[in-house]
Amino acid sequence: MAHRSRLAGFIIDCNTPDLDTAARFWSAALGCTVDPEPAGDATAEYVNFNDTPGALHIEVQKVDHPSRVHLDIESDDVDAEAARLEALGAKKIAFVKRWWVMESPTGQRFCVVRMRDEPGRHPAKEWP
């Protein structure tokens, strides 16, 4: 069955006890505003940005691993997209809540997440 996917955005993983300071730095560095709505849940801390280029989803995330940047690919069928990417050489690392953490053949981690329908986004690519 066909499914759609596209680049969702970038997640800035921050190994820090002070996520607010990290969010202020990155929002100023990128020229975006901090979304005042809480974005975290009981097990994770996130701060979303508004006014992002191309309506991409950009956020900072508090993590326990070393700081890095990773991208998210969004899809209307997360499992089908993960399978498509596996066929290209990626591997599944873990299923977390409702998304796949994956690794490219060259070692970069990325996530496959549920598609968001937001105005101003580029159309998604349809895959057979």
mmCIF file of N, CA and C in Angstrom:
data_model
loop_
_atom_site.group_PDB
_atom_site.id
_atom_site.type_symbol
_atom_site.label_atom_id
_atom_site.label_comp_id
_atom_site.label_asym_id
_atom_site.label_seq_id
_atom_site.Cartn_x
_atom_site.Cartn_y
_atom_site.Cartn_z
ATOM 1 N N MET A 1 0.844 -1.183 0.000
ATOM 2 C CA MET A 1 0.000 0.000 0.000
ATOM 3 C C MET A 1 0.889 1.247 0.000
ATOM 4 N N ALA A 2 0.495 2.248 -0.732
ATOM 5 C CA ALA A 2 1.279 3.482 -0.829
ATOM 6 C C ALA A 2 1.260 4.244 0.494
ATOM 7 N N HIS A 3 2.342 4.964 0.708
ATOM 8 C CA HIS A 3 2.405 5.855 1.866
ATOM 9 C C HIS A 3 3.170 7.106 1.464
ATOM 10 N N ARG A 4 3.137 8.124 2.313
ATOM 11 C CA ARG A 4 3.814 9.386 2.032
ATOM 12 C C ARG A 4 4.819 9.679 3.136
ATOM 13 N N SER A 5 5.881 10.431 2.763
ATOM 14 C CA SER A 5 6.848 10.877 3.771
ATOM 15 C C SER A 5 7.548 12.139 3.286
ATOM 16 N N ARG A 6 8.174 12.839 4.237
ATOM 17 C CA ARG A 6 8.951 14.045 3.936
ATOM 18 C C ARG A 6 9.809 14.382 5.146
ATOM 19 N N LEU A 7 10.780 15.260 4.923
ATOM 20 C CA LEU A 7 11.580 15.760 6.027
ATOM 21 C C LEU A 7 10.669 16.530 6.968
ATOM 22 N N ALA A 8 10.686 16.166 8.245
ATOM 23 C CA ALA A 8 9.871 16.864 9.234
ATOM 24 C C ALA A 8 10.627 18.055 9.802
ATOM 25 N N GLY A 9 11.896 17.834 10.151
ATOM 26 C CA GLY A 9 12.678 18.912 10.729
ATOM 27 C C GLY A 9 13.898 18.387 11.445
ATOM 28 N N PHE A 10 14.423 19.223 12.333
ATOM 29 C CA PHE A 10 15.655 18.920 13.043
ATOM 30 C C PHE A 10 15.438 18.984 14.545
ATOM 31 N N ILE A 11 16.060 18.072 15.241
ATOM 32 C CA ILE A 11 16.006 18.022 16.696
ATOM 33 C C ILE A 11 17.419 18.270 17.199
ATOM 34 N N ILE A 12 17.569 19.240 18.088
ATOM 35 C CA ILE A 12 18.868 19.558 18.660
ATOM 36 C C ILE A 12 18.925 18.886 20.024
ATOM 37 N N ASP A 13 19.638 17.765 20.105
ATOM 38 C CA ASP A 13 19.769 16.996 21.345
ATOM 39 C C ASP A 13 20.783 17.696 22.246
ATOM 40 N N CYS A 14 20.355 18.035 23.457
ATOM 41 C CA CYS A 14 21.206 18.790 24.381
ATOM 42 C C CYS A 14 21.422 17.996 25.664
ATOM 43 N N ASN A 15 22.663 17.657 25.921
ATOM 44 C CA ASN A 15 23.022 17.005 27.175
ATOM 45 C C ASN A 15 23.333 18.133 28.160
ATOM 46 N N THR A 16 22.288 18.590 28.846
ATOM 47 C CA THR A 16 22.400 19.744 29.730
ATOM 48 C C THR A 16 21.360 19.659 30.836
ATOM 49 N N PRO A 17 21.677 20.184 32.020
ATOM 50 C CA PRO A 17 20.655 20.257 33.059
ATOM 51 C C PRO A 17 19.737 21.471 32.875
ATOM 52 N N ASP A 18 20.102 22.401 31.970
ATOM 53 C CA ASP A 18 19.362 23.649 31.803
ATOM 54 C C ASP A 18 18.863 23.792 30.369
ATOM 55 N N LEU A 19 17.742 23.137 30.070
ATOM 56 C CA LEU A 19 17.201 23.154 28.718
ATOM 57 C C LEU A 19 16.745 24.547 28.305
ATOM 58 N N ASP A 20 16.262 25.360 29.248
ATOM 59 C CA ASP A 20 15.809 26.709 28.909
ATOM 60 C C ASP A 20 16.948 27.560 28.343
ATOM 61 N N THR A 21 18.127 27.455 28.946
ATOM 62 C CA THR A 21 19.275 28.207 28.441
ATOM 63 C C THR A 21 19.654 27.723 27.047
ATOM 64 N N ALA A 22 19.637 26.414 26.846
ATOM 65 C CA ALA A 22 19.932 25.862 25.518
ATOM 66 C C ALA A 22 18.902 26.351 24.498
ATOM 67 N N ALA A 23 17.631 26.376 24.875
ATOM 68 C CA ALA A 23 16.574 26.831 23.968
ATOM 69 C C ALA A 23 16.760 28.307 23.618
ATOM 70 N N ARG A 24 17.112 29.118 24.593
ATOM 71 C CA ARG A 24 17.347 30.541 24.313
ATOM 72 C C ARG A 24 18.505 30.721 23.336
ATOM 73 N N PHE A 25 19.589 29.981 23.542
ATOM 74 C CA PHE A 25 20.727 30.073 22.625
ATOM 75 C C PHE A 25 20.310 29.697 21.212
ATOM 76 N N TRP A 26 19.718 28.513 21.045
ATOM 77 C CA TRP A 26 19.401 28.030 19.710
ATOM 78 C C TRP A 26 18.319 28.859 19.035
ATOM 79 N N SER A 27 17.357 29.366 19.787
ATOM 80 C CA SER A 27 16.334 30.215 19.155
ATOM 81 C C SER A 27 16.970 31.496 18.630
ATOM 82 N N ALA A 28 17.899 32.085 19.402
ATOM 83 C CA ALA A 28 18.596 33.291 18.947
ATOM 84 C C ALA A 28 19.517 32.972 17.774
ATOM 85 N N ALA A 29 20.218 31.843 17.843
ATOM 86 C CA ALA A 29 21.142 31.471 16.771
ATOM 87 C C ALA A 29 20.412 31.236 15.455
ATOM 88 N N LEU A 30 19.220 30.654 15.516
ATOM 89 C CA LEU A 30 18.463 30.307 14.314
ATOM 90 C C LEU A 30 17.464 31.382 13.902
ATOM 91 N N GLY A 31 17.278 32.397 14.750
ATOM 92 C CA GLY A 31 16.320 33.452 14.448
ATOM 93 C C GLY A 31 14.877 33.011 14.575
ATOM 94 N N CYS A 32 14.599 32.090 15.472
ATOM 95 C CA CYS A 32 13.257 31.575 15.713
ATOM 96 C C CYS A 32 12.794 32.002 17.103
ATOM 97 N N THR A 33 11.508 31.910 17.342
ATOM 98 C CA THR A 33 10.993 32.202 18.674
ATOM 99 C C THR A 33 10.709 30.900 19.409
ATOM 100 N N VAL A 34 10.797 30.953 20.734
ATOM 101 C CA VAL A 34 10.490 29.794 21.569
ATOM 102 C C VAL A 34 8.980 29.689 21.702
ATOM 103 N N ASP A 35 8.438 28.508 21.459
ATOM 104 C CA ASP A 35 7.012 28.268 21.628
ATOM 105 C C ASP A 35 6.708 28.264 23.118
ATOM 106 N N PRO A 36 5.776 29.105 23.581
ATOM 107 C CA PRO A 36 5.499 29.164 25.016
ATOM 108 C C PRO A 36 4.752 27.949 25.574
ATOM 109 N N GLU A 37 4.189 27.124 24.693
ATOM 110 C CA GLU A 37 3.455 25.942 25.148
ATOM 111 C C GLU A 37 4.425 24.864 25.589
ATOM 112 N N PRO A 38 4.160 24.199 26.723
ATOM 113 C CA PRO A 38 5.048 23.095 27.123
ATOM 114 C C PRO A 38 4.996 21.982 26.093
ATOM 115 N N ALA A 39 6.168 21.455 25.759
ATOM 116 C CA ALA A 39 6.244 20.432 24.717
ATOM 117 C C ALA A 39 6.637 19.076 25.259
ATOM 118 N N GLY A 40 7.036 18.990 26.518
ATOM 119 C CA GLY A 40 7.516 17.735 27.066
ATOM 120 C C GLY A 40 6.405 16.863 27.594
ATOM 121 N N ASP A 41 6.779 15.703 28.062
ATOM 122 C CA ASP A 41 5.857 14.825 28.755
ATOM 123 C C ASP A 41 6.580 14.325 30.003
ATOM 124 N N ALA A 42 6.027 13.332 30.650
ATOM 125 C CA ALA A 42 6.591 12.877 31.928
ATOM 126 C C ALA A 42 7.984 12.278 31.787
ATOM 127 N N THR A 43 8.348 11.803 30.596
ATOM 128 C CA THR A 43 9.628 11.117 30.447
ATOM 129 C C THR A 43 10.628 11.855 29.562
ATOM 130 N N ALA A 44 10.251 12.981 28.994
ATOM 131 C CA ALA A 44 11.164 13.701 28.101
ATOM 132 C C ALA A 44 10.910 15.198 28.207
ATOM 133 N N GLU A 45 11.919 15.971 27.893
ATOM 134 C CA GLU A 45 11.780 17.417 27.904
ATOM 135 C C GLU A 45 12.141 17.966 26.537
ATOM 136 N N TYR A 46 11.237 18.788 25.998
ATOM 137 C CA TYR A 46 11.416 19.389 24.690
ATOM 138 C C TYR A 46 11.026 20.857 24.768
ATOM 139 N N VAL A 47 11.600 21.662 23.904
ATOM 140 C CA VAL A 47 11.151 23.027 23.682
ATOM 141 C C VAL A 47 11.057 23.209 22.172
ATOM 142 N N ASN A 48 9.862 23.540 21.695
ATOM 143 C CA ASN A 48 9.635 23.748 20.261
ATOM 144 C C ASN A 48 9.895 25.195 19.885
ATOM 145 N N PHE A 49 10.239 25.404 18.606
ATOM 146 C CA PHE A 49 10.428 26.753 18.081
ATOM 147 C C PHE A 49 9.315 27.090 17.104
ATOM 148 N N ASN A 50 8.983 28.377 17.028
ATOM 149 C CA ASN A 50 8.040 28.915 16.046
ATOM 150 C C ASN A 50 8.829 29.683 14.993
ATOM 151 N N ASP A 51 8.147 30.098 13.942
ATOM 152 C CA ASP A 51 8.758 30.929 12.891
ATOM 153 C C ASP A 51 9.981 30.252 12.270
ATOM 154 N N THR A 52 9.889 28.956 12.023
ATOM 155 C CA THR A 52 11.037 28.206 11.496
ATOM 156 C C THR A 52 11.071 28.279 9.972
ATOM 157 N N PRO A 53 12.253 28.199 9.383
ATOM 158 C CA PRO A 53 12.357 28.239 7.917
ATOM 159 C C PRO A 53 11.592 27.083 7.277
ATOM 160 N N GLY A 54 10.829 27.400 6.245
ATOM 161 C CA GLY A 54 10.100 26.365 5.520
ATOM 162 C C GLY A 54 9.082 25.622 6.349
ATOM 163 N N ALA A 55 8.670 26.197 7.473
ATOM 164 C CA ALA A 55 7.719 25.563 8.395
ATOM 165 C C ALA A 55 8.218 24.216 8.917
ATOM 166 N N LEU A 56 9.562 24.033 8.943
ATOM 167 C CA LEU A 56 10.123 22.805 9.497
ATOM 168 C C LEU A 56 9.902 22.747 11.001
ATOM 169 N N HIS A 57 9.787 21.555 11.517
ATOM 170 C CA HIS A 57 9.695 21.356 12.959
ATOM 171 C C HIS A 57 11.123 21.375 13.514
ATOM 172 N N ILE A 58 11.400 22.340 14.394
ATOM 173 C CA ILE A 58 12.705 22.420 15.033
ATOM 174 C C ILE A 58 12.477 22.509 16.532
ATOM 175 N N GLU A 59 13.220 21.708 17.293
ATOM 176 C CA GLU A 59 13.092 21.722 18.750
ATOM 177 C C GLU A 59 14.427 21.391 19.390
ATOM 178 N N VAL A 60 14.552 21.758 20.651
ATOM 179 C CA VAL A 60 15.659 21.269 21.466
ATOM 180 C C VAL A 60 15.084 20.206 22.387
ATOM 181 N N GLN A 61 15.891 19.212 22.675
ATOM 182 C CA GLN A 61 15.464 18.065 23.468
ATOM 183 C C GLN A 61 16.550 17.756 24.489
ATOM 184 N N LYS A 62 16.148 17.596 25.734
ATOM 185 C CA LYS A 62 17.098 17.213 26.784
ATOM 186 C C LYS A 62 17.352 15.710 26.682
ATOM 187 N N VAL A 63 18.647 15.334 26.636
ATOM 188 C CA VAL A 63 19.013 13.923 26.454
ATOM 189 C C VAL A 63 20.121 13.523 27.418
ATOM 190 N N ASP A 64 20.304 12.204 27.569
ATOM 191 C CA ASP A 64 21.382 11.664 28.398
ATOM 192 C C ASP A 64 22.625 11.325 27.581
ATOM 193 N N HIS A 65 22.483 11.179 26.278
ATOM 194 C CA HIS A 65 23.633 10.861 25.423
ATOM 195 C C HIS A 65 24.353 12.158 25.029
ATOM 196 N N PRO A 66 25.506 12.071 24.381
ATOM 197 C CA PRO A 66 26.211 13.290 23.965
ATOM 198 C C PRO A 66 25.347 14.183 23.069
ATOM 199 N N SER A 67 25.555 15.483 23.170
ATOM 200 C CA SER A 67 24.805 16.447 22.356
ATOM 201 C C SER A 67 25.084 16.211 20.876
ATOM 202 N N ARG A 68 24.028 16.349 20.054
ATOM 203 C CA ARG A 68 24.144 16.189 18.604
ATOM 204 C C ARG A 68 22.868 16.730 17.972
ATOM 205 N N VAL A 69 22.828 16.755 16.683
ATOM 206 C CA VAL A 69 21.625 17.139 15.938
ATOM 207 C C VAL A 69 21.170 15.924 15.151
ATOM 208 N N HIS A 70 19.874 15.650 15.177
ATOM 209 C CA HIS A 70 19.360 14.581 14.324
ATOM 210 C C HIS A 70 18.135 15.090 13.575
ATOM 211 N N LEU A 71 17.790 14.414 12.494
ATOM 212 C CA LEU A 71 16.610 14.824 11.744
ATOM 213 C C LEU A 71 15.486 13.821 11.950
ATOM 214 N N ASP A 72 14.280 14.304 11.692
ATOM 215 C CA ASP A 72 13.090 13.464 11.714
ATOM 216 C C ASP A 72 12.520 13.401 10.301
ATOM 217 N N ILE A 73 12.096 12.208 9.909
ATOM 218 C CA ILE A 73 11.339 12.007 8.680
ATOM 219 C C ILE A 73 9.931 11.665 9.126
ATOM 220 N N GLU A 74 8.946 12.385 8.603
ATOM 221 C CA GLU A 74 7.568 12.106 9.012
ATOM 222 C C GLU A 74 6.839 11.346 7.924
ATOM 223 N N SER A 75 5.897 10.499 8.351
ATOM 224 C CA SER A 75 5.175 9.659 7.399
ATOM 225 C C SER A 75 3.758 9.411 7.886
ATOM 226 N N ASP A 76 2.854 9.204 6.921
ATOM 227 C CA ASP A 76 1.489 8.825 7.295
ATOM 228 C C ASP A 76 1.403 7.332 7.629
ATOM 229 N N ASP A 77 2.495 6.587 7.431
ATOM 230 C CA ASP A 77 2.581 5.179 7.825
ATOM 231 C C ASP A 77 4.014 4.930 8.315
ATOM 232 N N VAL A 78 4.220 5.091 9.606
ATOM 233 C CA VAL A 78 5.560 5.015 10.200
ATOM 234 C C VAL A 78 6.219 3.669 9.924
ATOM 235 N N ASP A 79 5.488 2.588 10.058
ATOM 236 C CA ASP A 79 6.065 1.258 9.836
ATOM 237 C C ASP A 79 6.455 1.037 8.371
ATOM 238 N N ALA A 80 5.607 1.498 7.449
ATOM 239 C CA ALA A 80 5.931 1.343 6.030
ATOM 240 C C ALA A 80 7.165 2.168 5.664
ATOM 241 N N GLU A 81 7.268 3.370 6.206
ATOM 242 C CA GLU A 81 8.443 4.200 5.917
ATOM 243 C C GLU A 81 9.696 3.590 6.513
ATOM 244 N N ALA A 82 9.615 3.055 7.726
ATOM 245 C CA ALA A 82 10.774 2.397 8.339
ATOM 246 C C ALA A 82 11.205 1.201 7.491
ATOM 247 N N ALA A 83 10.250 0.441 6.982
ATOM 248 C CA ALA A 83 10.569 -0.703 6.126
ATOM 249 C C ALA A 83 11.225 -0.240 4.819
ATOM 250 N N ARG A 84 10.729 0.860 4.237
ATOM 251 C CA ARG A 84 11.322 1.396 3.008
ATOM 252 C C ARG A 84 12.778 1.790 3.254
ATOM 253 N N LEU A 85 13.018 2.436 4.384
ATOM 254 C CA LEU A 85 14.372 2.886 4.708
ATOM 255 C C LEU A 85 15.294 1.708 5.030
ATOM 256 N N GLU A 86 14.746 0.657 5.653
ATOM 257 C CA GLU A 86 15.539 -0.564 5.871
ATOM 258 C C GLU A 86 15.981 -1.167 4.543
ATOM 259 N N ALA A 87 15.076 -1.152 3.565
ATOM 260 C CA ALA A 87 15.417 -1.696 2.248
ATOM 261 C C ALA A 87 16.540 -0.899 1.584
ATOM 262 N N LEU A 88 16.700 0.361 1.994
ATOM 263 C CA LEU A 88 17.776 1.201 1.468
ATOM 264 C C LEU A 88 19.080 1.020 2.246
ATOM 265 N N GLY A 89 19.027 0.258 3.357
ATOM 266 C CA GLY A 89 20.235 -0.006 4.125
ATOM 267 C C GLY A 89 20.237 0.514 5.545
ATOM 268 N N ALA A 90 19.189 1.234 5.954
ATOM 269 C CA ALA A 90 19.101 1.703 7.338
ATOM 270 C C ALA A 90 18.742 0.533 8.247
ATOM 271 N N LYS A 91 18.935 0.719 9.554
ATOM 272 C CA LYS A 91 18.494 -0.317 10.493
ATOM 273 C C LYS A 91 17.686 0.313 11.620
ATOM 274 N N LYS A 92 16.718 -0.470 12.077
ATOM 275 C CA LYS A 92 15.897 -0.038 13.202
ATOM 276 C C LYS A 92 16.703 -0.201 14.486
ATOM 277 N N ILE A 93 16.671 0.820 15.320
ATOM 278 C CA ILE A 93 17.363 0.772 16.601
ATOM 279 C C ILE A 93 16.359 0.495 17.726
ATOM 280 N N ALA A 94 15.254 1.251 17.747
ATOM 281 C CA ALA A 94 14.258 1.075 18.812
ATOM 282 C C ALA A 94 12.950 1.733 18.408
ATOM 283 N N PHE A 95 11.851 1.156 18.879
ATOM 284 C CA PHE A 95 10.541 1.796 18.741
ATOM 285 C C PHE A 95 10.274 2.497 20.056
ATOM 286 N N VAL A 96 10.053 3.811 20.006
ATOM 287 C CA VAL A 96 9.852 4.623 21.208
ATOM 288 C C VAL A 96 8.484 5.289 21.118
ATOM 289 N N LYS A 97 7.586 4.914 21.998
ATOM 290 C CA LYS A 97 6.229 5.476 22.069
ATOM 291 C C LYS A 97 5.458 5.284 20.773
ATOM 292 N N ARG A 98 5.729 6.106 19.742
ATOM 293 C CA ARG A 98 5.009 6.000 18.468
ATOM 294 C C ARG A 98 5.907 6.303 17.279
ATOM 295 N N TRP A 99 7.230 6.223 17.443
ATOM 296 C CA TRP A 99 8.154 6.473 16.339
ATOM 297 C C TRP A 99 9.315 5.490 16.380
ATOM 298 N N TRP A 100 9.981 5.353 15.226
ATOM 299 C CA TRP A 100 11.163 4.506 15.118
ATOM 300 C C TRP A 100 12.423 5.347 15.197
ATOM 301 N N VAL A 101 13.362 4.944 16.028
ATOM 302 C CA VAL A 101 14.725 5.473 15.990
ATOM 303 C C VAL A 101 15.476 4.549 15.051
ATOM 304 N N MET A 102 16.139 5.165 14.060
ATOM 305 C CA MET A 102 16.841 4.371 13.052
ATOM 306 C C MET A 102 18.266 4.876 12.899
ATOM 307 N N GLU A 103 19.064 4.089 12.181
ATOM 308 C CA GLU A 103 20.441 4.479 11.914
ATOM 309 C C GLU A 103 20.721 4.267 10.431
ATOM 310 N N SER A 104 21.322 5.278 9.811
ATOM 311 C CA SER A 104 21.669 5.184 8.389
ATOM 312 C C SER A 104 22.838 4.218 8.211
ATOM 313 N N PRO A 105 23.112 3.796 6.987
ATOM 314 C CA PRO A 105 24.256 2.904 6.757
ATOM 315 C C PRO A 105 25.592 3.511 7.192
ATOM 316 N N THR A 106 25.665 4.840 7.298
ATOM 317 C CA THR A 106 26.910 5.496 7.701
ATOM 318 C C THR A 106 26.898 5.943 9.162
ATOM 319 N N GLY A 107 25.888 5.492 9.934
ATOM 320 C CA GLY A 107 25.904 5.684 11.378
ATOM 321 C C GLY A 107 25.120 6.848 11.948
ATOM 322 N N GLN A 108 24.496 7.688 11.120
ATOM 323 C CA GLN A 108 23.704 8.787 11.666
ATOM 324 C C GLN A 108 22.361 8.286 12.170
ATOM 325 N N ARG A 109 21.996 8.721 13.368
ATOM 326 C CA ARG A 109 20.687 8.379 13.917
ATOM 327 C C ARG A 109 19.646 9.378 13.411
ATOM 328 N N PHE A 110 18.444 8.878 13.197
ATOM 329 C CA PHE A 110 17.309 9.719 12.813
ATOM 330 C C PHE A 110 16.039 9.024 13.271
ATOM 331 N N CYS A 111 14.929 9.745 13.236
ATOM 332 C CA CYS A 111 13.660 9.166 13.671
ATOM 333 C C CYS A 111 12.650 9.212 12.541
ATOM 334 N N VAL A 112 11.756 8.240 12.528
ATOM 335 C CA VAL A 112 10.609 8.227 11.633
ATOM 336 C C VAL A 112 9.389 8.441 12.530
ATOM 337 N N VAL A 113 8.716 9.580 12.321
ATOM 338 C CA VAL A 113 7.623 10.015 13.193
ATOM 339 C C VAL A 113 6.332 10.153 12.407
ATOM 340 N N ARG A 114 5.230 10.313 13.133
ATOM 341 C CA ARG A 114 3.932 10.510 12.493
ATOM 342 C C ARG A 114 3.878 11.856 11.779
ATOM 343 N N MET A 115 3.216 11.870 10.632
ATOM 344 C CA MET A 115 3.098 13.082 9.834
ATOM 345 C C MET A 115 2.199 14.100 10.521
ATOM 346 N N ARG A 116 2.633 15.345 10.450
ATOM 347 C CA ARG A 116 1.837 16.473 10.952
ATOM 348 C C ARG A 116 1.296 17.222 9.750
ATOM 349 N N ASP A 117 0.037 17.531 9.782
ATOM 350 C CA ASP A 117 -0.553 18.339 8.716
ATOM 351 C C ASP A 117 -0.582 19.774 9.185
ATOM 352 N N GLU A 118 0.403 20.547 8.724
ATOM 353 C CA GLU A 118 0.517 21.944 9.113
ATOM 354 C C GLU A 118 0.567 22.793 7.859
ATOM 355 N N PRO A 119 -0.048 23.977 7.904
ATOM 356 C CA PRO A 119 -0.009 24.847 6.725
ATOM 357 C C PRO A 119 1.416 25.289 6.395
ATOM 358 N N GLY A 120 1.664 25.495 5.104
ATOM 359 C CA GLY A 120 2.958 25.993 4.666
ATOM 360 C C GLY A 120 4.011 24.917 4.445
ATOM 361 N N ARG A 121 3.664 23.666 4.676
ATOM 362 C CA ARG A 121 4.630 22.567 4.523
ATOM 363 C C ARG A 121 4.708 22.153 3.061
ATOM 364 N N HIS A 122 5.866 21.667 2.661
ATOM 365 C CA HIS A 122 6.028 21.124 1.319
ATOM 366 C C HIS A 122 5.221 19.839 1.212
ATOM 367 N N PRO A 123 4.738 19.526 0.019
ATOM 368 C CA PRO A 123 4.001 18.273 -0.150
ATOM 369 C C PRO A 123 4.910 17.075 0.143
ATOM 370 N N ALA A 124 4.301 16.038 0.644
ATOM 371 C CA ALA A 124 5.043 14.807 0.933
ATOM 372 C C ALA A 124 5.224 14.007 -0.358
ATOM 373 N N LYS A 125 6.279 13.212 -0.387
ATOM 374 C CA LYS A 125 6.546 12.301 -1.498
ATOM 375 C C LYS A 125 5.699 11.053 -1.304
ATOM 376 N N GLU A 126 5.050 10.603 -2.370
ATOM 377 C CA GLU A 126 4.273 9.358 -2.283
ATOM 378 C C GLU A 126 5.129 8.204 -2.770
ATOM 379 N N TRP A 127 5.155 7.144 -1.948
ATOM 380 C CA TRP A 127 5.949 5.942 -2.258
ATOM 381 C C TRP A 127 5.004 4.784 -2.540
ATOM 382 N N PRO A 128 5.348 3.931 -3.517
ATOM 383 C CA PRO A 128 4.467 2.781 -3.822
ATOM 384 C C PRO A 128 4.488 1.752 -2.704
#
